[in-house]
Coordinates of C-alpha atoms and ligand atoms in Angstrom, one line a residue:
X13 CA 24.6 -52.5 -30.9
X14 CA 25.9 -51.5 -27.4
X15 CA 26.8 -47.9 -26.7
X16 CA 29.8 -46.9 -24.6
X17 CA 30.4 -43.8 -22.5
X18 CA 33.7 -42.0 -22.9
X19 CA 35.4 -38.7 -22.3
X20 CA 36.8 -36.8 -25.2
X21 CA 39.1 -33.8 -25.7
X22 CA 37.1 -31.2 -27.6
X23 CA 38.5 -27.9 -28.9
X24 CA 37.6 -24.9 -26.7
X25 CA 39.2 -21.5 -27.2
X26 CA 42.9 -21.9 -27.5
X27 CA 43.0 -25.3 -26.0
X28 CA 40.6 -28.2 -25.1
X29 CA 37.9 -29.2 -22.6
X30 CA 36.8 -32.6 -21.4
X31 CA 33.4 -33.6 -22.7
X32 CA 31.5 -36.8 -21.9
X33 CA 30.0 -38.5 -25.0
X34 CA 29.1 -41.9 -26.3
X35 CA 30.0 -44.1 -29.2
X36 CA 29.1 -47.6 -30.5
X37 CA 31.1 -50.2 -28.7
X38 CA 34.2 -51.0 -30.8
X39 CA 35.0 -54.5 -32.1
X40 CA 38.6 -55.8 -32.0
X41 CA 40.2 -56.3 -35.4
X42 CA 43.2 -58.4 -36.1
X43 CA 46.0 -57.9 -33.6
X44 CA 43.6 -56.1 -31.1
X45 CA 41.9 -56.7 -27.8
X46 CA 38.9 -55.0 -26.3
X47 CA 39.4 -54.1 -22.7
X48 CA 36.6 -53.2 -20.2
X49 CA 38.4 -50.3 -18.4
X50 CA 38.1 -50.6 -14.6
X51 CA 40.4 -47.7 -13.7
X52 CA 42.6 -45.0 -15.2
X53 CA 45.2 -42.7 -13.6
X54 CA 46.2 -39.2 -14.5
X55 CA 49.6 -37.8 -15.3
X56 CA 50.8 -34.3 -15.6
X57 CA 51.0 -35.0 -19.4
X58 CA 47.2 -35.2 -19.4
X59 CA 47.1 -31.5 -18.2
X60 CA 49.7 -30.6 -20.9
X61 CA 47.4 -32.1 -23.6
X62 CA 44.3 -30.5 -22.2
X63 CA 45.9 -27.1 -22.0
X64 CA 47.7 -27.5 -25.3
X65 CA 50.8 -26.4 -23.5
X66 CA 53.0 -28.3 -25.9
X67 CA 50.9 -27.2 -28.9
X68 CA 49.8 -30.7 -29.6
X69 CA 46.6 -31.3 -31.6
X70 CA 44.4 -33.8 -29.7
X71 CA 40.9 -32.7 -30.7
X72 CA 38.5 -35.6 -30.6
X73 CA 41.0 -37.9 -28.8
X74 CA 40.0 -40.0 -25.8
X75 CA 42.5 -38.9 -23.2
X76 CA 44.8 -40.6 -20.7
X77 CA 47.6 -43.1 -21.3
X78 CA 47.2 -45.1 -18.1
X79 CA 44.5 -47.7 -17.4
X80 CA 43.7 -51.2 -16.4
X81 CA 40.8 -53.6 -16.9
X82 CA 39.8 -57.0 -18.2
X83 CA 39.7 -58.3 -21.7
X84 CA 36.2 -58.9 -23.0
X85 CA 37.0 -59.8 -26.6
X86 CA 40.0 -60.5 -28.8
X87 CA 40.7 -60.1 -32.5
X88 CA 40.4 -63.1 -34.8
X89 CA 44.2 -63.8 -34.8
X90 CA 44.9 -63.1 -31.2
X91 CA 46.0 -66.3 -29.3
X92 CA 48.0 -64.8 -26.4
X93 CA 45.1 -63.3 -24.6
X94 CA 41.5 -64.4 -23.7
X95 CA 38.4 -62.8 -22.2
X96 CA 38.8 -62.3 -18.4
X97 CA 42.6 -61.6 -18.5
X98 CA 43.5 -58.6 -16.3
X99 CA 45.7 -56.2 -18.2
X100 CA 47.1 -52.7 -18.3
X101 CA 47.9 -50.8 -21.5
X102 CA 51.5 -49.8 -22.4
X103 CA 52.1 -46.1 -22.9
X104 CA 53.6 -46.8 -26.3
X105 CA 51.6 -49.4 -28.1
X106 CA 54.4 -50.3 -30.4
X107 CA 57.6 -50.2 -28.2
X108 CA 57.9 -53.8 -27.2
X109 CA 61.6 -53.8 -26.3
X110 CA 65.1 -52.7 -27.4
X111 CA 66.1 -49.0 -27.9
X112 CA 63.5 -46.3 -28.5
X113 CA 62.6 -45.5 -32.1
X114 CA 60.9 -42.4 -33.3
X115 CA 58.1 -44.3 -34.9
X116 CA 56.7 -45.0 -31.4
X117 CA 55.7 -41.3 -31.2
X118 CA 52.8 -42.3 -33.4
X119 CA 51.5 -44.8 -30.9
X120 CA 51.3 -43.1 -27.5
X121 CA 48.0 -43.7 -25.8
X122 CA 45.9 -40.5 -25.1
X123 CA 48.2 -38.5 -27.4
X124 CA 48.5 -39.7 -31.0
X125 CA 46.0 -42.5 -30.5
X126 CA 42.9 -42.9 -28.3
X127 CA 43.5 -43.4 -24.6
X128 CA 41.6 -45.2 -21.9
X129 CA 39.1 -42.7 -20.3
X130 CA 36.2 -44.8 -21.8
X131 CA 34.0 -47.7 -20.9
X132 CA 36.0 -49.9 -23.3
X133 CA 39.4 -49.4 -25.0
X134 CA 40.7 -51.0 -28.1
X135 CA 44.4 -51.9 -27.6
X136 CA 47.1 -53.7 -29.5
X137 CA 47.5 -57.3 -28.3
X138 CA 51.2 -56.6 -28.2
X139 CA 50.7 -53.3 -26.3
X140 CA 49.4 -54.7 -23.0
X141 CA 50.8 -56.4 -19.9
X142 CA 49.3 -58.8 -17.4
X143 CA 48.3 -57.1 -14.1
X144 CA 50.0 -58.7 -11.1
X145 CA 47.4 -60.7 -9.0
X146 CA 48.2 -58.7 -5.8
X147 CA 47.3 -55.4 -7.4
X148 CA 43.8 -53.9 -7.7
X149 CA 42.8 -52.4 -11.0
X150 CA 43.1 -48.9 -9.4
X151 CA 46.7 -49.7 -8.4
X152 CA 47.5 -51.2 -11.7
X153 CA 46.2 -48.2 -13.5
X154 CA 48.9 -46.0 -11.9
X155 CA 51.8 -47.9 -13.5
X156 CA 52.1 -47.4 -17.3
X157 CA 53.4 -43.9 -17.4
X158 CA 54.7 -42.7 -14.0
X159 CA 55.7 -46.1 -12.7
X160 CA 57.5 -47.3 -15.9
X161 CA 59.2 -43.9 -16.3
X162 CA 60.7 -44.1 -12.8
X163 CA 61.7 -47.7 -13.3
X164 CA 63.3 -47.0 -16.7
X165 CA 65.1 -43.9 -15.3
X166 CA 66.6 -45.4 -12.2
X167 CA 66.9 -49.1 -12.9
X168 CA 67.2 -49.6 -16.6
X169 CA 69.2 -46.5 -17.6
X170 CA 70.5 -45.6 -14.1
X171 CA 71.6 -49.1 -13.0
X172 CA 70.7 -48.1 -9.4
X173 CA 72.6 -50.0 -6.7
X174 CA 71.9 -50.5 -3.0
X175 CA 73.6 -47.9 -0.9
X176 CA 73.5 -45.2 -3.6
X177 CA 71.7 -41.9 -3.2
X178 CA 68.7 -40.6 -5.1
X179 CA 67.2 -37.2 -5.2
X180 CA 63.5 -37.1 -6.1
X181 CA 61.9 -33.7 -6.8
X182 CA 58.4 -33.1 -5.4
X183 CA 55.9 -35.8 -4.4
X184 CA 53.9 -36.3 -7.7
X185 CA 53.4 -39.6 -9.4
X186 CA 56.9 -40.2 -10.9
X187 CA 58.7 -39.0 -7.8
X188 CA 56.8 -41.2 -5.4
X189 CA 57.4 -44.2 -7.6
X190 CA 61.1 -43.3 -7.7
X191 CA 61.0 -43.2 -3.9
X192 CA 59.4 -46.6 -3.6
X193 CA 61.6 -48.2 -6.2
X194 CA 64.8 -46.8 -4.8
X195 CA 63.9 -47.6 -1.2
X196 CA 63.0 -51.2 -2.0
X197 CA 66.4 -51.6 -3.7
X198 CA 68.3 -50.3 -0.6
X199 CA 69.1 -46.9 -1.9
X200 CA 68.9 -43.7 0.2
X201 CA 66.4 -41.2 -1.1
X202 CA 66.2 -37.5 -0.6
X203 CA 62.8 -36.1 -1.3
X204 CA 61.9 -32.4 -1.9
X205 CA 58.5 -30.9 -1.5
X206 CA 56.7 -27.6 -1.1
X207 CA 54.8 -29.2 1.9
X208 CA 56.1 -30.3 5.3
X209 CA 53.1 -32.6 5.6
X210 CA 54.0 -34.4 2.3
X211 CA 57.6 -34.6 3.4
X212 CA 56.4 -36.4 6.6
X213 CA 54.5 -38.9 4.4
X214 CA 57.6 -39.4 2.3
X215 CA 59.6 -40.2 5.4
X216 CA 56.9 -42.8 6.3
X217 CA 57.5 -44.3 2.9
X218 CA 61.2 -44.6 3.6
X219 CA 62.7 -41.3 2.5
X220 CA 66.2 -41.0 4.1
X221 CA 66.2 -37.1 4.1
X222 CA 63.7 -34.5 3.1
X223 CA 64.0 -30.8 2.1
X224 CA 61.2 -28.3 1.7
X225 CA 62.0 -26.4 -1.5
X226 CA 59.7 -23.6 -0.6
X227 CA 61.2 -22.7 2.7
X228 CA 64.7 -23.8 1.6
X229 CA 64.9 -22.2 -1.9
X230 CA 68.6 -23.2 -2.1
X231 CA 67.7 -26.8 -1.7
X232 CA 70.8 -27.9 -3.7
X233 CA 73.0 -26.6 -0.9
X234 CA 71.0 -28.6 1.6
X235 CA 71.4 -31.7 -0.6
X236 CA 75.1 -31.0 -0.7
X237 CA 75.3 -30.8 3.0
X238 CA 73.1 -33.9 3.6
X239 CA 75.4 -36.0 1.4
X240 CA 78.6 -34.8 3.1
X241 CA 79.5 -32.5 0.1
X242 CA 79.5 -35.5 -2.3
X243 CA 76.1 -35.0 -4.0
X244 CA 73.6 -37.7 -5.1
X245 CA 74.2 -40.5 -7.5
X246 CA 70.9 -40.1 -9.3
X247 CA 68.5 -37.1 -9.8
X248 CA 64.9 -37.8 -10.8
X249 CA 64.6 -34.4 -12.7
X250 CA 60.9 -33.8 -13.2
X251 CA 61.1 -30.0 -12.9
X252 CA 62.9 -29.1 -16.2
X253 CA 64.4 -25.7 -17.0
X254 CA 63.5 -24.1 -13.6
X255 CA 65.2 -26.9 -11.5
X256 CA 68.0 -28.2 -13.7
X257 CA 70.6 -25.7 -12.5
X258 CA 70.1 -26.9 -8.9
X259 CA 69.9 -30.5 -9.9
X260 CA 73.3 -30.1 -11.6
X261 CA 74.6 -28.6 -8.3
X262 CA 73.2 -31.6 -6.4
X263 CA 74.6 -34.4 -8.4
X264 CA 77.8 -36.3 -7.5
X265 CA 80.8 -36.8 -9.7
X266 CA 80.0 -39.5 -12.2
X267 CA 76.3 -39.4 -11.3
X268 CA 73.2 -39.5 -13.4
X269 CA 70.5 -36.9 -14.0
X270 CA 67.4 -38.5 -15.5
X271 CA 65.7 -35.7 -17.5
X272 CA 62.1 -36.5 -17.2
X273 CA 59.8 -33.6 -16.7
X274 CA 58.7 -30.1 -17.6
X275 CA 56.9 -29.0 -14.4
X276 CA 58.5 -25.6 -14.8
X277 CA 57.8 -25.4 -18.5
X278 CA 59.2 -26.1 -21.9
X279 CA 61.7 -23.2 -22.1
X280 CA 65.4 -23.5 -22.4
X281 CA 67.5 -24.0 -19.3
X282 CA 68.8 -20.7 -17.9
X283 CA 71.9 -22.2 -16.4
X284 CA 75.3 -23.1 -17.8
X285 CA 75.5 -26.8 -18.5
X286 CA 79.2 -26.8 -17.5
X287 CA 78.7 -28.7 -14.3
X288 CA 77.7 -31.7 -16.3
X289 CA 81.2 -31.8 -17.9
X290 CA 83.0 -30.8 -14.8
X291 CA 81.5 -33.6 -12.8
X292 CA 81.5 -36.2 -15.6
X293 CA 77.7 -36.5 -15.2
X294 CA 75.4 -38.4 -17.5
X295 CA 72.2 -36.7 -18.6
X296 CA 69.7 -39.3 -19.6
X297 CA 66.6 -38.2 -21.6
X298 CA 63.8 -40.5 -20.6
X299 CA 60.5 -41.0 -22.4
X300 CA 58.5 -43.6 -20.4
X301 CA 59.6 -47.1 -21.4
X302 CA 58.9 -50.2 -23.4
X303 CA 56.7 -53.2 -22.7
X304 CA 59.8 -55.1 -21.5
X305 CA 60.5 -52.3 -19.0
X306 CA 56.9 -52.6 -17.8
X307 CA 57.1 -56.3 -17.5
X308 CA 60.4 -56.1 -15.5
X309 CA 58.8 -53.4 -13.3
X310 CA 55.8 -55.7 -12.6
X311 CA 58.2 -58.6 -11.6
X312 CA 59.9 -56.2 -9.2
X313 CA 56.6 -55.0 -7.7
X314 CA 55.6 -58.7 -7.2
X315 CA 58.9 -59.6 -5.6
X316 CA 59.0 -56.6 -3.3
X317 CA 55.2 -56.5 -2.8
X318 CA 55.1 -52.8 -3.5
X319 CA 51.7 -51.2 -3.7
X320 CA 51.4 -47.9 -5.6
X321 CA 50.4 -44.8 -3.6
X322 CA 47.0 -43.6 -4.6
X323 CA 46.1 -40.1 -3.4
X324 CA 42.4 -40.1 -4.3
X325 CA 39.9 -42.0 -6.5
X326 CA 37.2 -40.1 -8.5
X327 CA 34.1 -41.6 -10.1
X328 CA 34.1 -41.8 -13.9
X329 CA 31.6 -38.9 -14.1
X330 CA 33.9 -36.7 -12.0
X331 CA 36.8 -36.8 -14.4
X332 CA 36.9 -33.0 -14.6
X333 CA 37.2 -32.8 -10.9
X334 CA 40.0 -35.4 -11.0
X335 CA 41.9 -33.2 -13.5
X336 CA 41.4 -30.2 -11.4
X337 CA 42.7 -32.0 -8.3
X338 CA 45.9 -33.0 -10.3
X339 CA 46.2 -29.4 -11.4
X340 CA 46.0 -28.1 -7.9
X341 CA 49.2 -29.9 -6.9
X342 CA 47.6 -31.1 -3.7
X343 CA 48.1 -34.7 -4.4
X344 CA 50.7 -37.1 -3.1
X345 CA 51.3 -40.0 -5.6
X346 CA 48.6 -40.8 -8.1
X347 CA 45.2 -39.6 -8.9
X348 CA 42.8 -42.3 -10.2
X349 CA 39.5 -42.3 -12.0
X350 CA 37.3 -45.4 -11.7
X351 CA 35.8 -47.1 -14.7
X352 CA 32.2 -46.6 -15.7
Ligands
NAP4 N1 59.5 -38.1 -19.9 C1 58.6 -39.0 -19.5 O1 58.6 -40.1 -19.9 C2 57.7 -38.5 -18.4 C3 56.8 -39.5 -17.8 C4 56.0 -39.1 -16.8 C5 56.0 -37.8 -16.4 N2 56.8 -36.9 -17.1 C6 56.9 -35.5 -16.6 O2 57.4 -35.5 -15.3 C7 56.8 -34.4 -14.6 C8 56.1 -35.0 -13.4 O3 55.0 -35.8 -13.8 P1 53.9 -36.4 -12.8 O4 52.8 -37.0 -13.5 O5 54.7 -37.2 -11.7 O6 53.4 -35.0 -12.1 P2 52.5 -34.7 -10.9 O7 52.0 -36.0 -10.3 O8 51.4 -33.8 -11.3 O9 53.5 -34.0 -9.9 C9 53.2 -32.7 -9.4 C10 54.1 -32.4 -8.2 O10 55.4 -32.1 -8.6 C11 56.0 -31.2 -7.7 N3 56.5 -30.0 -8.3 C12 55.9 -29.1 -9.0 N4 56.7 -28.1 -9.3 C13 57.9 -28.4 -8.8 C14 59.2 -27.7 -8.7 N5 59.4 -26.6 -9.3 N6 60.2 -28.3 -8.0 C15 60.0 -29.5 -7.4 N7 58.8 -30.2 -7.4 C16 57.8 -29.6 -8.1 C17 54.9 -30.8 -6.7 O11 55.2 -31.6 -5.5 P3 55.0 -31.0 -4.0 O12 53.5 -30.8 -3.9 O13 55.5 -32.1 -3.1 O14 55.8 -29.8 -3.9 C18 53.6 -31.3 -7.4 O15 52.6 -31.7 -6.5 C19 55.8 -33.7 -15.6 O16 56.5 -32.6 -16.1 C20 55.5 -34.8 -16.6 O17 55.2 -34.2 -17.8 C21 57.6 -37.2 -18.1

């Protein structure tokens, strides 16, 4: 029997630590495929799980939702896939299409079920998508959470149109995908960051305007000015309670705030929600997306030939360093870990 290497979340103190271990290579059962993982990418959520910030029990779990690789074996009843197919996992293994249902909470990779930071991963044959030919495994591994979230927020829920304005907070994974998607669709994107150097890189990727939120703490007033006192049509809200007030002050009448992130924590918003009413604004709670969203996003990437922005790639054995790099906030776009 072959042995696989993997990383596991093991309880340590009040939270978890990453530990490398081994297991017998799994065999796909009915409805499953076995994927040789070639690359995974990290999301802020992986830090939340590691630090137990949201109180979630993930002891013994293989972490990370995002990964890509090739199928090496299929279950007895699986006809749609064959060994050699290049695939990426869907964040929710059971959300194929249609509206979100609460049962999908029981099938999120690297959370309720094992993720992809392993030599091989067992995935549902319904919970994978084909990797576009023009993307490498490292690039494809960046898509399932951050990429699909940005797509679902702006395009599916937001109905983003050419000429509209988008505000993306910071230069992490979700926000850089939002910048790339919106720019490719002909929208005008304002990016905020704590770093002028990162803002320069955002401009090179097509950002229309940039604001340093550290040197301009009242960045909402700057956004107001930049949009001729109109506000933006869409806010990619990854900050949460600490940024929502300024996001509400940045949004245009009839606009959309896609509520995505918790970079400033899980607490309640400190601000009045009144601007939402006064501006007839839509507040869209977003939790990644379905396989159909992922497939639509892939078609878009192929059509526009958009390559994800990879900040840095770490070897499999350096997963802890990769997590530390994400936690440092030095990255721009996505942090990737290679397969074994
Ligand atoms: N709901 C969902 O489906 C979903 C899906 C994906 C992610 N998320 C959430 O969305 C957030 C972003 O995730 P991610 O994986 O893209 O994170 P990430 O790559 O780790 O992004 C980190 C970056 O965010 C920026 N940032 C941090 N604090 C900020 C603040 N107060 N204001 C503005 N920007 C700030 C910083 O950019 P600069 O260095 O440029 O300042 C930082 O480098 C997380 O809270 C994550 O949990 C939710």
